[in-house]
Short mmCIF file of C-alpha atoms in Angstrom, two decimals:
data_model
loop_
_atom_site.label_atom_id
_atom_site.label_comp_id
_atom_site.label_asym_id
_atom_site.label_seq_id
_atom_site.Cartn_x
_atom_site.Cartn_y
_atom_site.Cartn_z
CA SER A 875 -8.24 53.95 -27.34
CA ARG A 876 -4.65 54.49 -28.35
CA SER A 877 -2.29 51.42 -29.83
CA MET A 878 -0.01 49.61 -26.82
CA GLU A 879 3.83 50.93 -27.25
CA PRO A 880 5.82 47.23 -27.67
CA GLY A 881 7.17 46.66 -24.30
CA GLU A 882 5.05 48.91 -22.67
CA PRO A 883 3.00 47.58 -19.05
CA ARG A 884 -0.28 45.59 -19.39
CA GLU A 885 -2.64 47.82 -17.41
CA PRO A 886 -3.84 45.59 -14.28
CA GLN A 887 -6.73 43.30 -15.46
CA GLU A 888 -9.24 42.75 -12.98
CA PRO A 889 -9.90 39.18 -11.58
CA ARG A 890 -12.63 37.06 -13.32
CA GLU A 891 -14.16 34.34 -11.05
CA PRO A 892 -14.06 31.03 -12.97
CA GLY A 893 -18.05 30.63 -15.10
CA PRO A 894 -20.38 28.05 -14.16
CA GLY A 895 -18.26 24.49 -14.90
CA GLU A 896 -14.60 26.16 -15.63
CA GLU A 897 -13.95 24.91 -12.21
CA THR A 898 -15.38 21.66 -12.11
CA ALA A 899 -13.61 20.75 -15.72
CA ALA A 900 -9.92 22.07 -14.52
CA ALA A 901 -10.32 19.82 -11.60
CA GLN A 902 -11.40 16.97 -13.86
CA VAL A 903 -8.79 17.27 -15.92
CA TRP A 904 -6.11 17.75 -13.26
CA GLU A 905 -7.23 13.92 -11.99
CA GLU A 906 -7.39 12.79 -15.09
CA ALA A 907 -3.54 14.24 -15.85
CA LYS A 908 -2.81 13.11 -12.09
CA ILE A 909 -3.97 9.96 -12.61
CA PHE A 910 -1.65 9.55 -16.05
CA TYR A 911 1.61 10.29 -14.45
CA ASP A 912 0.89 7.99 -11.26
CA ASN A 913 0.92 5.37 -13.31
CA LEU A 914 4.01 6.24 -15.57
CA ALA A 915 5.90 6.47 -12.18
CA PRO A 916 7.08 3.29 -11.34
CA LYS A 917 4.90 1.57 -7.86
CA LYS A 918 6.46 2.55 -4.76
CA LYS A 919 6.92 -1.43 -3.46
CA PRO A 920 6.04 -1.41 0.65
CA LYS A 921 9.13 -1.44 3.22
CA SER A 922 10.44 -4.70 3.65
CA PRO A 923 10.22 -5.66 7.62
CA LYS A 924 12.39 -6.23 10.36
CA PRO A 925 12.46 -10.31 10.51
CA GLN A 926 11.40 -10.00 14.61
CA ASN A 927 8.21 -8.71 14.04
CA ALA A 928 7.18 -10.63 10.70
CA VAL A 929 6.15 -13.93 10.03
CA THR A 930 8.73 -14.84 8.22
CA ILE A 931 8.01 -17.78 5.72
CA ALA A 932 11.50 -19.34 3.49
CA VAL A 933 10.58 -21.00 0.38
CA SER A 934 13.48 -22.73 -1.91
CA SER A 935 14.01 -22.10 -5.59
CA ARG A 936 12.60 -25.75 -6.57
CA ALA A 937 9.50 -25.27 -4.29
CA LEU A 938 8.97 -21.48 -5.64
CA PHE A 939 9.44 -22.39 -9.60
CA ARG A 940 10.04 -25.52 -11.59
CA MET A 941 14.12 -26.51 -11.78
CA ASP A 942 13.33 -29.66 -13.34
CA GLU A 943 15.96 -29.30 -16.22
CA GLU A 944 18.01 -27.65 -14.46
CA GLN A 945 18.00 -30.09 -11.65
CA ARG A 946 18.42 -33.36 -14.47
CA ILE A 947 21.41 -30.83 -16.14
CA TYR A 948 23.27 -30.61 -12.65
CA THR A 949 22.90 -34.31 -11.95
CA GLU A 950 24.19 -35.70 -15.58
CA GLN A 951 27.06 -33.14 -16.22
CA GLY A 952 27.58 -31.29 -12.82
CA VAL A 953 28.02 -28.45 -11.09
CA GLU A 954 29.73 -25.98 -13.58
CA GLU A 955 28.05 -26.55 -17.24
CA TYR A 956 25.16 -26.90 -14.77
CA VAL A 957 26.13 -22.74 -14.08
CA ARG A 958 26.75 -22.57 -17.72
CA TYR A 959 23.10 -23.40 -18.48
CA GLN A 960 21.84 -21.37 -15.91
CA LEU A 961 23.92 -18.09 -16.92
CA GLU A 962 22.86 -18.29 -20.82
CA HIS A 963 19.11 -18.90 -20.11
CA GLU A 964 19.05 -15.88 -17.30
CA ASN A 965 16.46 -13.71 -19.08
CA GLU A 966 13.92 -16.64 -19.41
CA PRO A 967 11.76 -16.93 -16.23
CA PHE A 968 11.06 -20.07 -14.26
CA SER A 969 7.54 -21.69 -14.58
CA PRO A 970 5.58 -21.32 -11.13
CA GLY A 971 6.91 -24.86 -9.10
CA PRO A 972 4.18 -26.21 -5.88
CA ALA A 973 4.78 -22.92 -3.86
CA PHE A 974 4.27 -20.32 -5.84
CA PRO A 975 0.16 -20.45 -5.67
CA PHE A 976 0.76 -20.32 -2.00
CA VAL A 977 3.44 -17.38 -2.00
CA LYS A 978 0.52 -15.40 -4.18
CA ALA A 979 -1.95 -16.17 -1.58
CA LEU A 980 0.61 -14.64 1.06
CA GLU A 981 1.43 -11.48 -0.17
CA ALA A 982 -3.02 -10.94 -1.02
CA VAL A 983 -2.57 -11.34 2.67
CA ASN A 984 -0.31 -8.30 3.31
CA ARG A 985 -1.84 -6.20 0.96
CA ARG A 986 -5.26 -6.08 2.88
CA LEU A 987 -2.80 -6.23 6.27
CA ARG A 988 -0.90 -2.86 5.24
CA GLU A 989 -4.34 -1.65 4.28
CA LEU A 990 -5.52 -1.50 7.80
CA TYR A 991 -1.91 -1.60 9.03
CA PRO A 992 -0.30 1.04 6.98
CA ASP A 993 2.52 0.92 9.32
CA SER A 994 2.21 -2.50 11.06
CA GLU A 995 5.58 -4.75 10.27
CA ASP A 996 3.18 -7.65 11.78
CA VAL A 997 2.89 -9.39 7.53
CA PHE A 998 4.24 -12.52 6.60
CA ASP A 999 8.37 -11.54 4.63
CA ILE A 1000 8.78 -14.16 2.25
CA VAL A 1001 12.73 -15.27 2.09
CA LEU A 1002 14.24 -16.58 -0.99
CA MET A 1003 16.04 -19.77 0.57
CA THR A 1004 19.08 -21.57 -1.50
CA ASN A 1005 21.45 -23.46 -1.63
CA ASN A 1006 22.54 -21.91 -5.25
CA HIS A 1007 25.73 -20.19 -5.94
CA ALA A 1008 25.91 -16.27 -6.42
CA GLN A 1009 26.31 -16.61 -10.54
CA VAL A 1010 22.66 -18.34 -10.67
CA GLY A 1011 20.90 -14.99 -8.92
CA VAL A 1012 19.71 -12.76 -11.77
CA ARG A 1013 17.61 -15.78 -13.47
CA LEU A 1014 15.87 -15.94 -9.69
CA ILE A 1015 16.33 -12.03 -9.41
CA ASN A 1016 14.59 -12.29 -13.58
CA SER A 1017 11.92 -14.46 -12.93
CA ILE A 1018 10.72 -12.93 -9.38
CA ASN A 1019 10.02 -9.35 -11.45
CA HIS A 1020 9.07 -10.79 -13.98
CA TYR A 1021 6.30 -12.51 -12.05
CA ASP A 1022 5.99 -9.25 -10.08
CA LEU A 1023 5.91 -11.32 -6.33
CA PHE A 1024 7.81 -9.65 -3.85
CA ILE A 1025 10.72 -10.12 -2.37
CA GLU A 1026 13.39 -8.45 -1.37
CA ARG A 1027 15.52 -10.87 1.25
CA PHE A 1028 17.75 -13.72 -1.09
CA CYS A 1029 20.05 -16.70 0.25
CA MET A 1030 22.42 -18.06 -1.59
CA THR A 1031 24.55 -20.18 -0.01
CA GLY A 1032 26.91 -21.91 -1.74
CA GLY A 1033 25.99 -25.64 -1.26
CA ASN A 1034 25.60 -24.75 2.69
CA SER A 1035 23.69 -25.92 4.45
CA PRO A 1036 21.10 -23.15 4.90
CA ILE A 1037 19.94 -23.79 8.12
CA CYS A 1038 21.96 -20.96 10.58
CA TYR A 1039 20.57 -18.84 7.81
CA LEU A 1040 16.69 -20.04 8.78
CA LYS A 1041 17.22 -18.93 12.18
CA ALA A 1042 19.05 -16.05 11.83
CA TYR A 1043 16.00 -14.67 10.24
CA HIS A 1044 13.80 -16.34 12.63
CA THR A 1045 12.63 -17.96 10.09
CA ASN A 1046 8.39 -19.65 10.75
CA LEU A 1047 7.69 -21.78 7.99
CA TYR A 1048 10.45 -23.11 5.67
CA LEU A 1049 9.28 -25.02 2.46
CA SER A 1050 11.48 -26.28 0.51
CA ALA A 1051 12.04 -29.81 -2.78
CA ASP A 1052 15.14 -31.11 -0.65
CA ALA A 1053 13.85 -33.76 2.04
CA GLU A 1054 17.51 -33.73 3.54
CA LYS A 1055 17.29 -29.90 4.05
CA VAL A 1056 13.87 -30.24 5.79
CA ARG A 1057 15.10 -33.23 8.68
CA GLU A 1058 17.94 -31.17 8.94
CA ALA A 1059 15.21 -28.13 10.00
CA ILE A 1060 13.20 -30.43 12.11
CA ASP A 1061 15.46 -31.57 14.10
CA GLU A 1062 16.88 -27.79 14.90
CA GLY A 1063 13.37 -27.27 16.30
CA ILE A 1064 12.08 -25.22 12.74
CA ALA A 1065 9.05 -25.41 11.37
CA ALA A 1066 9.18 -27.29 8.14
CA ALA A 1067 7.86 -29.01 5.21
CA THR A 1068 9.03 -30.72 1.82
CA ILE A 1069 6.61 -29.30 -0.79
CA PHE A 1070 5.40 -31.61 -3.48
CA SER A 1071 3.51 -30.40 -6.72
CA PRO A 1072 0.11 -32.10 -7.61
CA SER A 1073 -0.24 -34.38 -10.64
CA ARG A 1074 -2.69 -32.35 -12.17
CA ASP A 1075 -3.55 -28.09 -11.53
CA VAL A 1076 -6.55 -27.02 -9.10
CA VAL A 1077 -7.09 -23.87 -9.36
CA VAL A 1078 -7.15 -21.89 -5.55
CA SER A 1079 -8.25 -19.37 -4.62
CA GLN A 1080 -6.94 -15.32 -5.34
CA SER A 1081 -8.06 -13.29 -2.16
CA GLN A 1082 -8.47 -16.32 0.39
CA LEU A 1083 -5.21 -17.48 2.21
CA ARG A 1084 -5.82 -21.09 3.06
CA VAL A 1085 -4.23 -23.67 4.97
CA ALA A 1086 -4.87 -27.44 6.42
CA PHE A 1087 -2.98 -29.18 8.89
CA ASP A 1088 -3.06 -32.73 10.39
CA GLY A 1089 -3.29 -33.10 13.55
CA ASP A 1090 -0.97 -35.39 15.34
CA ALA A 1091 3.03 -35.32 14.50
CA VAL A 1092 1.97 -31.68 12.82
CA LEU A 1093 0.57 -29.46 14.59
CA PHE A 1094 -0.18 -32.51 17.76
CA SER A 1095 3.40 -34.47 19.38
CA ASP A 1096 3.17 -37.81 18.35
CA GLU A 1097 2.54 -39.11 21.45
CA SER A 1098 -1.03 -40.68 20.25
CA GLU A 1099 0.17 -42.37 17.14
CA ARG A 1100 3.29 -44.06 19.30
CA ILE A 1101 0.22 -44.88 21.06
CA VAL A 1102 -1.36 -46.55 17.46
CA LYS A 1103 2.11 -47.86 16.33
CA ALA A 1104 2.76 -49.79 19.71
CA HIS A 1105 -0.46 -50.92 21.37
CA GLY A 1106 -3.97 -51.10 17.89
CA LEU A 1107 -6.65 -48.24 18.06
CA ASP A 1108 -8.32 -49.96 20.45
CA ARG A 1109 -6.18 -49.65 23.20
CA PHE A 1110 -6.04 -46.23 21.78
CA PHE A 1111 -9.12 -44.59 21.95
CA GLU A 1112 -9.61 -46.04 25.18
CA HIS A 1113 -5.93 -43.31 25.88
CA GLU A 1114 -7.59 -40.89 24.54
CA LYS A 1115 -10.91 -41.39 26.29
CA ALA A 1116 -8.54 -41.66 29.45
CA HIS A 1117 -6.59 -38.69 29.08
CA GLU A 1118 -8.67 -36.38 26.69
CA ASN A 1119 -8.95 -32.64 29.36
CA LYS A 1120 -4.77 -33.09 29.20
CA PRO A 1121 -3.72 -31.06 26.16
CA LEU A 1122 -0.71 -32.81 23.65
CA ALA A 1123 2.44 -31.79 23.56
CA GLN A 1124 2.76 -29.36 20.28
CA GLY A 1125 3.92 -30.54 17.37
CA PRO A 1126 6.23 -28.85 14.23
CA LEU A 1127 3.37 -26.82 12.83
CA LYS A 1128 2.37 -25.67 15.81
CA GLY A 1129 3.63 -22.35 15.93
CA PHE A 1130 3.27 -21.28 12.40
CA LEU A 1131 -0.29 -22.38 13.22
CA GLU A 1132 -0.36 -19.88 16.22
CA ALA A 1133 1.31 -16.95 13.40
CA LEU A 1134 -1.73 -17.35 11.01
CA GLY A 1135 -3.78 -16.83 14.12
CA ARG A 1136 -2.55 -13.76 15.16
CA LEU A 1137 -2.90 -12.29 11.53
CA GLN A 1138 -6.79 -13.25 11.54
CA LYS A 1139 -7.42 -11.54 14.77
CA LYS A 1140 -5.95 -8.53 13.02
CA PHE A 1141 -8.51 -8.65 11.31
CA TYR A 1142 -11.57 -10.01 13.32
CA SER A 1143 -10.78 -6.80 15.56
CA LYS A 1144 -12.07 -4.61 12.21
CA GLY A 1145 -15.04 -6.46 12.70
CA LEU A 1146 -14.40 -8.73 9.71
CA ARG A 1147 -13.82 -12.07 10.71
CA LEU A 1148 -16.36 -13.42 8.32
CA GLU A 1149 -14.56 -11.58 5.15
CA CYS A 1150 -10.84 -12.85 6.86
CA PRO A 1151 -8.34 -13.47 4.32
CA ILE A 1152 -7.22 -16.48 6.10
CA ARG A 1153 -8.52 -19.41 6.72
CA THR A 1154 -7.40 -22.89 8.80
CA TYR A 1155 -8.44 -25.86 8.72
CA LEU A 1156 -7.21 -29.08 10.81
CA VAL A 1157 -7.75 -32.32 8.05
CA THR A 1158 -7.17 -36.22 10.48
CA ALA A 1159 -7.67 -39.13 10.55
CA ARG A 1160 -9.32 -39.14 13.70
CA SER A 1161 -12.64 -39.45 14.02
CA ALA A 1162 -14.60 -36.98 16.27
CA ALA A 1163 -16.42 -38.98 18.94
CA SER A 1164 -14.17 -41.29 20.04
CA SER A 1165 -10.68 -38.85 20.17
CA GLY A 1166 -11.46 -35.99 18.24
CA ALA A 1167 -12.28 -34.04 21.66
CA ARG A 1168 -8.17 -34.07 22.52
CA ALA A 1169 -7.73 -32.72 19.79
CA LEU A 1170 -10.19 -29.54 20.05
CA LYS A 1171 -9.00 -29.69 24.31
CA THR A 1172 -5.59 -29.07 23.00
CA LEU A 1173 -6.00 -26.51 20.49
CA ARG A 1174 -7.94 -24.13 22.94
CA SER A 1175 -5.93 -24.37 25.88
CA TRP A 1176 -3.35 -23.02 23.69
CA GLY A 1177 -5.68 -20.54 22.83
CA LEU A 1178 -5.85 -21.54 19.23
CA GLU A 1179 -8.81 -23.03 16.41
CA THR A 1180 -8.83 -23.15 13.20
CA ASP A 1181 -11.96 -22.40 11.32
CA GLU A 1182 -13.04 -25.95 10.53
CA ALA A 1183 -11.79 -28.94 11.54
CA LEU A 1184 -12.20 -32.44 9.39
CA PHE A 1185 -12.64 -36.04 12.03
CA LEU A 1186 -11.98 -38.77 8.74
CA ALA A 1187 -11.85 -41.67 10.57
CA GLY A 1188 -9.55 -43.36 8.74
CA ALA A 1189 -11.25 -42.00 5.51
CA PRO A 1190 -8.91 -40.24 2.30
CA LYS A 1191 -8.35 -37.23 2.96
CA GLY A 1192 -7.44 -36.42 -0.87
CA PRO A 1193 -11.28 -36.09 -2.48
CA LEU A 1194 -12.28 -33.62 1.19
CA LEU A 1195 -9.13 -31.54 0.34
CA GLU A 1196 -10.51 -31.17 -3.53
CA LYS A 1197 -13.22 -29.60 -2.60
CA ILE A 1198 -11.71 -27.46 -0.06
CA ARG A 1199 -8.85 -26.29 -2.45
CA PRO A 1200 -5.90 -25.26 -0.02
CA HIS A 1201 -2.64 -23.46 -0.89
CA ILE A 1202 -1.05 -25.95 1.06
CA PHE A 1203 -2.15 -28.96 3.00
CA PHE A 1204 0.23 -29.94 6.08
CA ASP A 1205 0.32 -33.81 6.48
CA ASP A 1206 3.30 -36.71 8.40
CA GLN A 1207 2.50 -39.60 6.43
CA MET A 1208 3.31 -39.21 2.87
CA PHE A 1209 0.57 -41.66 1.95
CA HIS A 1210 -1.76 -39.44 3.04
CA VAL A 1211 0.53 -36.63 0.84
CA ALA A 1212 0.39 -38.67 -2.38
CA GLY A 1213 -3.53 -39.08 -1.63
CA ALA A 1214 -3.82 -35.36 -1.38
CA GLN A 1215 -1.47 -35.17 -4.66
CA GLU A 1216 -3.55 -37.28 -6.56
CA MET A 1217 -6.72 -34.88 -6.05
CA GLY A 1218 -4.61 -31.61 -7.05
CA THR A 1219 -3.75 -29.62 -3.93
CA VAL A 1220 -0.12 -29.02 -3.03
CA ALA A 1221 0.91 -31.00 0.16
CA ALA A 1222 3.71 -30.60 2.12
CA HIS A 1223 5.10 -33.71 4.04
CA VAL A 1224 6.49 -33.23 7.59
CA PRO A 1225 9.45 -35.36 8.59
CA TYR A 1226 8.46 -35.97 12.18
CA GLY A 1227 7.09 -38.82 14.51
CA VAL A 1228 6.71 -42.21 14.67
CA ALA A 1229 6.13 -42.23 11.39
CA GLN A 1230 8.69 -41.60 9.82
CA THR A 1231 11.05 -44.39 7.93
CA PRO A 1232 15.04 -43.69 9.26
CA ARG A 1233 16.68 -41.82 7.42
CA ARG A 1234 18.85 -42.80 4.64
CA THR A 1235 23.05 -42.90 5.47
CA ALA A 1236 24.25 -41.62 2.32
CA PRO A 1237 21.91 -38.70 0.89
CA ALA A 1238 21.11 -38.79 -3.01
CA LYS A 1239 22.99 -35.46 -4.78
CA GLN A 1240 21.74 -33.12 -5.44
CA ALA A 1241 21.87 -29.84 -7.70
CA PRO A 1242 23.03 -26.67 -5.81
CA SER A 1243 18.90 -25.52 -6.85
CA ALA A 1244 17.55 -28.17 -4.17
CA GLN A 1245 17.07 -26.81 -1.12
#
């Protein structure tokens, strides 16, 4: 055979069939390369839903993060020193606050919903609602990115009230560390609660959102509590027996339970009732025999249910909540909120109804992060 001249075209070769196992090996190499490059690429974040389509949860910066030192500086040294401190520390993430585990649980539910319904906007949408000044925004953004939270919507009101913004976002629930702001929201018909850190840390579920509600003046109106206050327990029991089939009027958090129930049904319709990542609890001081039926019949009349109903007949709620380990527990009485806190539960006070103490005329000075 003669030698090839440089530049001379080669004779075409017959295509060779891949040998046994070569095809599989090539596919495996390709798959490994794809995984490697997928991991290098930034993770694509889901698109934010339109507020009117989602279940909107607004949280304040002091509910989501611990800002005790910043609050102290504001109170003692004023706003300029406070802003200076925040700018100096903007690359240090805040520590998680009382609403942090709740927000993480909301995001876990969203992941499951997006797997089942990729095109649906019926998910939780978390909005950071703070009366901080915009200069503090960088530290908040850095903290959110540090913990890999999916919070795209920020509302930084620079000291102004957030109430009009809460309405614009179609807010289903507002959690804040500022009791005055929460009262303002409740007065405007927005479901809201003041959130408190527990006295000790308790491990909560990473895969199932657990929400516990008191009944009267939280899910229901305060009609029955007014009777207890005015006429005592015996009259209350008589009243509840006589009105057993008359539904109670709705309370401030009925709409939030309704939203949770709507999302639960999306799992039920896929045959996942037993594996549903949302679980709800009614935890009430009512006794089952004498006043429980009216509470359950009221929920039924609304087309709602809770997964569990616990009638404590006046017993403390803290020990039971310690067993449930909810991400959040809502009650209208500070006595029950404090009892839950002591046992390691994140509790939130709903300032609604006859059990509330009269308002202070002059609110205490609050930091711009206090909302």
